[in-house]
Amino acid sequence: MLKTTIGLASLFLMSACAVSPAPKNTLYEAIGGHEKLVEITDNFLKEVSFDESLYVFFEKSNIPRFKEKWIEYLCVRLDGPCTYTGDSMTDVHAGKNINESVFNHTVDILTKAMTQADLDYPLQNKVLARLISTREDMLYK
């Protein structure tokens, strides 16, 4: 009986002291970090490559550079441990005359890329909320 009581008490103490996983402090951590940003970016580029209305904006781009800078940009916007070393959003989109329709379609493609990377809708909404502040830097430039 004493062994059973001690055993149960030990089990109770161990479970009470068990360390639960640390909460994800940043959106970067919540989505899965760098690997998830790479997956989202790869999905996005794949979708763009099959989309005639968006492909024209990327066809003369240096895709490896775009990928690197987009991942940096996302990382910074999601409070990750990165530094963005690319051009400003205004400079990147200058002369492209992106309208509301193109912008919204790009958001749809990004949303699809996040869905393909298994981000749930609440996380997708948080990511989009972090990016929307640069909308004006992209439209009609």
XYZ file of N, CA and C in Angstrom:
423
model
N 0.823 -1.190 0.000
C 0.000 0.000 0.000
C 0.867 1.255 0.000
N 1.942 1.234 0.831
C 2.823 2.388 0.918
C 3.522 2.631 -0.415
N 3.959 1.544 -1.091
C 4.602 1.680 -2.398
C 3.633 2.284 -3.409
N 2.396 1.870 -3.379
C 1.394 2.396 -4.303
C 1.170 3.881 -4.038
N 1.076 4.265 -2.779
C 0.849 5.668 -2.434
C 2.031 6.518 -2.859
N 3.252 6.035 -2.591
C 4.455 6.775 -2.982
C 4.537 6.856 -4.504
N 4.221 5.756 -5.169
C 4.240 5.742 -6.632
C 3.247 6.728 -7.224
N 2.040 6.749 -6.693
C 1.025 7.681 -7.173
C 1.415 9.128 -6.877
N 1.971 9.363 -5.699
C 2.402 10.716 -5.341
C 3.525 11.175 -6.263
N 4.460 10.288 -6.565
C 5.562 10.627 -7.478
C 5.039 10.937 -8.872
N 4.111 10.109 -9.328
C 3.507 10.323 -10.642
C 2.792 11.663 -10.698
N 2.059 11.992 -9.638
C 1.342 13.262 -9.575
C 2.330 14.432 -9.615
N 3.407 14.355 -8.828
C 4.400 15.433 -8.794
C 5.094 15.595 -10.138
N 5.414 14.489 -10.790
C 6.069 14.577 -12.090
C 5.155 15.210 -13.131
N 3.881 14.845 -13.100
C 2.968 15.420 -14.084
C 2.695 16.887 -13.775
N 2.680 17.259 -12.508
C 2.443 18.649 -12.135
C 3.621 19.524 -12.521
N 4.804 18.951 -12.518
C 6.011 19.713 -12.831
C 6.416 19.593 -14.301
N 5.668 18.842 -15.071
C 6.015 18.656 -16.478
C 6.023 19.997 -17.197
N 6.995 20.148 -18.036
C 7.136 21.391 -18.780
C 6.261 21.311 -20.015
N 5.371 22.269 -20.140
C 4.563 22.319 -21.353
C 5.328 23.101 -22.402
N 5.016 22.892 -23.673
C 5.732 23.600 -24.728
C 5.593 25.107 -24.551
N 6.689 25.800 -24.823
C 6.672 27.261 -24.717
C 5.745 27.835 -25.773
N 5.015 28.886 -25.436
C 4.146 29.502 -26.430
C 4.977 30.126 -27.548
N 4.387 30.192 -28.713
C 5.051 30.815 -29.852
C 4.963 32.326 -29.661
N 6.101 32.960 -29.413
C 6.111 34.378 -29.074
C 5.983 35.305 -30.276
N 6.375 34.849 -31.429
C 6.285 35.689 -32.617
C 5.458 34.973 -33.678
N 4.956 35.747 -34.604
C 4.223 35.146 -35.716
C 5.159 34.274 -36.548
N 6.399 34.689 -36.671
C 7.418 33.894 -37.365
C 7.500 32.491 -36.762
N 7.571 32.414 -35.441
C 7.629 31.118 -34.764
C 6.305 30.362 -34.908
N 5.205 31.089 -34.813
C 3.887 30.449 -34.882
C 3.644 29.761 -36.217
N 4.153 30.345 -37.305
C 3.914 29.717 -38.614
C 4.882 28.579 -38.905
N 5.981 28.522 -38.165
C 6.937 27.438 -38.388
C 8.316 27.884 -38.805
N 8.588 29.184 -38.720
C 9.936 29.684 -38.963
C 10.371 29.680 -40.418
N 11.680 29.661 -40.584
C 12.297 29.805 -41.903
C 11.830 28.737 -42.899
N 11.773 27.494 -42.461
C 11.365 26.414 -43.374
C 9.971 26.661 -43.942
N 9.081 27.181 -43.122
C 7.719 27.444 -43.592
C 7.710 28.625 -44.561
N 8.549 29.634 -44.312
C 8.633 30.765 -45.244
C 9.143 30.303 -46.605
N 10.093 29.406 -46.612
C 10.606 28.858 -47.873
C 9.494 28.091 -48.583
N 8.757 27.297 -47.854
C 7.664 26.519 -48.450
C 6.590 27.435 -49.034
N 6.199 28.449 -48.294
C 5.193 29.398 -48.783
C 5.698 30.095 -50.043
N 6.952 30.522 -50.023
C 7.537 31.225 -51.169
C 7.610 30.314 -52.389
N 8.039 29.088 -52.199
C 8.091 28.133 -53.320
C 6.689 27.905 -53.896
N 5.704 27.756 -53.021
C 4.319 27.585 -53.476
C 3.854 28.811 -54.248
N 4.160 29.987 -53.742
C 3.763 31.238 -54.388
C 4.375 31.334 -55.788
N 5.675 31.074 -55.881
C 6.341 31.170 -57.188
C 5.797 30.138 -58.173
N 5.482 28.960 -57.691
C 4.894 27.935 -58.562
C 3.550 28.414 -59.104
N 2.734 28.972 -58.237
C 1.419 29.471 -58.665
C 1.564 30.621 -59.658
N 2.488 31.525 -59.395
C 2.708 32.664 -60.303
C 3.164 32.173 -61.668
N 3.985 31.144 -61.696
C 4.509 30.655 -62.975
C 3.415 30.110 -63.881
N 2.274 29.717 -63.298
C 1.152 29.203 -64.081
C 0.038 30.232 -64.257
N 0.251 31.442 -63.793
C -0.795 32.458 -63.830
C -0.401 33.566 -64.810
N -1.059 33.581 -65.965
C -0.697 34.529 -67.018
C -0.808 35.983 -66.579
N -1.795 36.290 -65.757
C -1.998 37.692 -65.362
C -0.924 38.178 -64.392
N -0.301 37.289 -63.641
C 0.764 37.699 -62.714
C 2.155 37.431 -63.267
N 2.272 36.432 -64.089
C 3.584 36.063 -64.604
C 4.274 37.237 -65.293
N 3.516 38.078 -65.964
C 4.116 39.215 -66.676
C 4.885 40.141 -65.731
N 4.508 40.178 -64.463
C 5.204 41.022 -63.497
C 6.507 40.383 -63.005
N 6.678 39.100 -63.264
C 7.836 38.366 -62.762
C 8.758 37.851 -63.864
N 8.306 37.874 -65.115
C 9.041 37.189 -66.176
C 10.463 37.704 -66.372
N 10.725 38.958 -66.058
C 12.084 39.495 -66.219
C 12.814 39.611 -64.885
N 12.242 39.027 -63.861
C 12.835 39.098 -62.525
C 13.939 38.068 -62.351
N 14.854 38.390 -61.477
C 15.858 37.433 -61.038
C 15.187 36.626 -59.925
N 14.665 35.465 -60.275
C 13.837 34.688 -59.346
C 14.616 34.258 -58.098
N 15.858 33.786 -58.212
C 16.577 33.451 -56.970
C 16.717 34.660 -56.031
N 16.959 35.840 -56.593
C 17.047 37.056 -55.762
C 15.674 37.385 -55.175
N 14.630 37.314 -56.002
C 13.288 37.572 -55.496
C 12.993 36.651 -54.324
N 13.273 35.378 -54.486
C 12.980 34.400 -53.435
C 13.723 34.756 -52.147
N 15.001 35.041 -52.262
C 15.811 35.387 -51.088
C 15.260 36.631 -50.385
N 14.979 37.677 -51.162
C 14.525 38.938 -50.564
C 13.096 38.826 -50.036
N 12.246 38.064 -50.700
C 10.865 37.882 -50.228
C 10.851 37.137 -48.894
N 11.697 36.125 -48.776
C 11.792 35.392 -47.514
C 12.305 36.317 -46.409
N 13.324 37.119 -46.710
C 13.819 38.099 -45.728
C 12.705 39.057 -45.319
N 11.999 39.553 -46.311
C 10.926 40.521 -46.066
C 9.841 39.918 -45.166
N 9.373 38.723 -45.522
C 8.371 38.055 -44.704
C 8.892 37.822 -43.287
N 10.113 37.383 -43.184
C 10.714 37.109 -41.886
C 10.681 38.360 -41.004
N 11.082 39.480 -41.542
C 11.078 40.733 -40.771
C 9.658 41.130 -40.395
N 8.734 41.068 -41.356
C 7.339 41.476 -41.104
C 6.670 40.593 -40.051
N 7.151 39.353 -39.903
C 6.555 38.417 -38.943
C 7.373 38.328 -37.654
N 8.260 39.307 -37.451
C 9.094 39.408 -36.240
C 10.104 38.286 -36.102
N 10.607 37.820 -37.232
C 11.646 36.796 -37.203
C 13.022 37.405 -37.018
N 14.026 36.559 -36.890
C 15.393 37.011 -36.623
C 16.159 37.341 -37.902
N 15.605 38.219 -38.720
C 16.186 38.499 -40.027
C 16.378 40.000 -40.217
N 17.132 40.325 -41.229
C 17.291 41.703 -41.676
C 16.918 41.723 -43.150
N 16.078 42.677 -43.524
C 15.699 42.805 -44.933
C 16.760 43.636 -45.633
N 17.347 43.084 -46.691
C 18.423 43.767 -47.414
C 18.013 44.139 -48.840
N 16.730 44.025 -49.128
C 16.248 44.332 -50.477
C 15.857 45.787 -50.621
N 15.305 46.088 -51.775
C 14.841 47.439 -52.076
C 13.510 47.707 -51.384
N 13.136 48.977 -51.308
C 11.851 49.329 -50.704
C 10.718 48.812 -51.580
N 9.559 48.616 -50.983
C 8.402 48.153 -51.745
C 8.039 49.161 -52.838
N 8.203 50.432 -52.566
C 7.921 51.458 -53.585
C 8.853 51.280 -54.775
N 10.152 51.108 -54.503
C 11.117 50.943 -55.592
C 10.885 49.641 -56.369
N 10.590 48.577 -55.668
C 10.372 47.273 -56.316
C 9.179 47.335 -57.278
N 8.155 48.085 -56.907
C 6.923 48.107 -57.701
C 6.806 49.314 -58.625
N 7.830 50.166 -58.638
C 7.823 51.367 -59.486
C 7.707 50.985 -60.962
N 6.832 51.687 -61.660
C 6.659 51.468 -63.091
C 5.791 50.278 -63.461
N 5.331 49.535 -62.492
C 4.512 48.351 -62.784
C 3.023 48.687 -62.857
N 2.648 49.836 -62.335
C 1.256 50.296 -62.369
C 0.278 49.207 -61.918
N 0.566 48.651 -60.767
C -0.277 47.589 -60.203
C -1.597 48.196 -59.732
N -2.692 47.629 -60.211
C -4.008 48.132 -59.815
C -4.621 47.240 -58.739
N -5.806 47.622 -58.284
C -6.497 46.877 -57.214
C -6.720 45.410 -57.594
N -7.112 45.185 -58.825
C -7.400 43.827 -59.273
C -6.163 42.937 -59.202
N -5.052 43.441 -59.696
C -3.795 42.679 -59.666
C -3.353 42.460 -58.225
N -3.443 43.508 -57.417
C -3.071 43.387 -56.005
C -3.907 42.314 -55.316
N -5.222 42.380 -55.493
C -6.113 41.407 -54.847
C -5.861 39.992 -55.344
N -5.580 39.858 -56.630
C -5.288 38.535 -57.181
C -3.983 37.985 -56.590
N -3.004 38.850 -56.400
C -1.743 38.434 -55.786
C -1.975 37.959 -54.354
N -2.828 38.652 -53.627
C -3.180 38.228 -52.268
C -3.848 36.857 -52.313
N -4.718 36.643 -53.287
C -5.353 35.328 -53.438
C -4.315 34.230 -53.675
N -3.325 34.522 -54.511
C -2.274 33.548 -54.809
C -1.428 33.288 -53.557
N -1.129 34.341 -52.808
C -0.377 34.164 -51.567
C -1.179 33.340 -50.563
N -2.467 33.589 -50.483
C -3.331 32.818 -49.589
C -3.332 31.345 -49.992
N -3.404 31.086 -51.283
C -3.353 29.707 -51.772
C -2.017 29.064 -51.418
N -0.935 29.819 -51.544
C 0.401 29.302 -51.208
C 0.495 28.963 -49.719
N -0.125 29.789 -48.877
C -0.121 29.505 -47.439
C -0.981 28.290 -47.116
N -2.110 28.150 -47.809
C -2.970 26.978 -47.609
C -2.214 25.708 -47.992
N -1.506 25.749 -49.104
C -0.717 24.595 -49.548
C 0.389 24.249 -48.548
N 0.822 25.252 -47.779
C 1.856 25.035 -46.755
C 1.248 24.672 -45.399
N -0.050 24.395 -45.412
C -0.775 23.954 -44.214
C -0.879 25.003 -43.111
N -0.895 26.278 -43.469
C -1.185 27.316 -42.478
C -2.691 27.420 -42.352
N -3.175 27.413 -41.131
C -4.618 27.535 -40.943
C -5.053 28.982 -41.201
N -6.355 29.166 -41.355
C -6.876 30.486 -41.736
C -6.574 31.579 -40.718
N -6.652 31.316 -39.413
C -6.288 32.384 -38.468
C -4.832 32.846 -38.631
N -3.907 31.914 -38.876
C -2.514 32.306 -39.111
C -2.367 33.060 -40.422
N -3.066 32.595 -41.449
C -3.020 33.308 -42.731
C -3.488 34.751 -42.559
N -4.555 34.939 -41.818
C -5.075 36.290 -41.593
C -4.082 37.156 -40.842
N -3.366 36.563 -39.897
C -2.353 37.320 -39.161
C -1.201 37.729 -40.075
N -0.793 36.823 -40.955
C 0.273 37.140 -41.912
C -0.183 38.275 -42.833
N -1.379 38.147 -43.385
C -1.885 39.182 -44.292
C -2.032 40.521 -43.584
N -2.427 40.502 -42.331
C -2.557 41.749 -41.566
C -1.206 42.441 -41.417
N -0.143 41.666 -41.328
C 1.201 42.246 -41.223
C 1.676 42.835 -42.545
N 1.158 42.323 -43.640
C 1.611 42.767 -44.962
C 0.793 43.917 -45.530
N -0.445 44.068 -45.086
C -1.360 45.032 -45.709
C -0.879 46.477 -45.597
N -0.065 46.773 -44.610
C 0.387 48.155 -44.430
C 1.251 48.652 -45.592
N 1.763 47.733 -46.402
C 2.588 48.148 -47.545
C 1.789 48.224 -48.848
N 0.507 48.025 -48.755
C -0.368 48.051 -49.946
C -0.177 49.337 -50.760
N -0.210 50.451 -50.098
C -0.088 51.744 -50.803
C 1.262 51.916 -51.478
N 2.284 51.213 -50.982
C 3.615 51.282 -51.602
C 3.675 50.522 -52.924
N 2.651 49.725 -53.207
C 2.652 48.886 -54.398
C 1.684 49.362 -55.480
N 0.603 49.991 -55.084
C -0.437 50.351 -56.048
C -0.104 51.602 -56.853
N -0.351 51.495 -58.145
C -0.257 52.620 -59.086
C 1.093 53.331 -59.040
N 2.153 52.588 -58.899
C 3.517 53.177 -58.866
C 4.150 53.101 -60.223
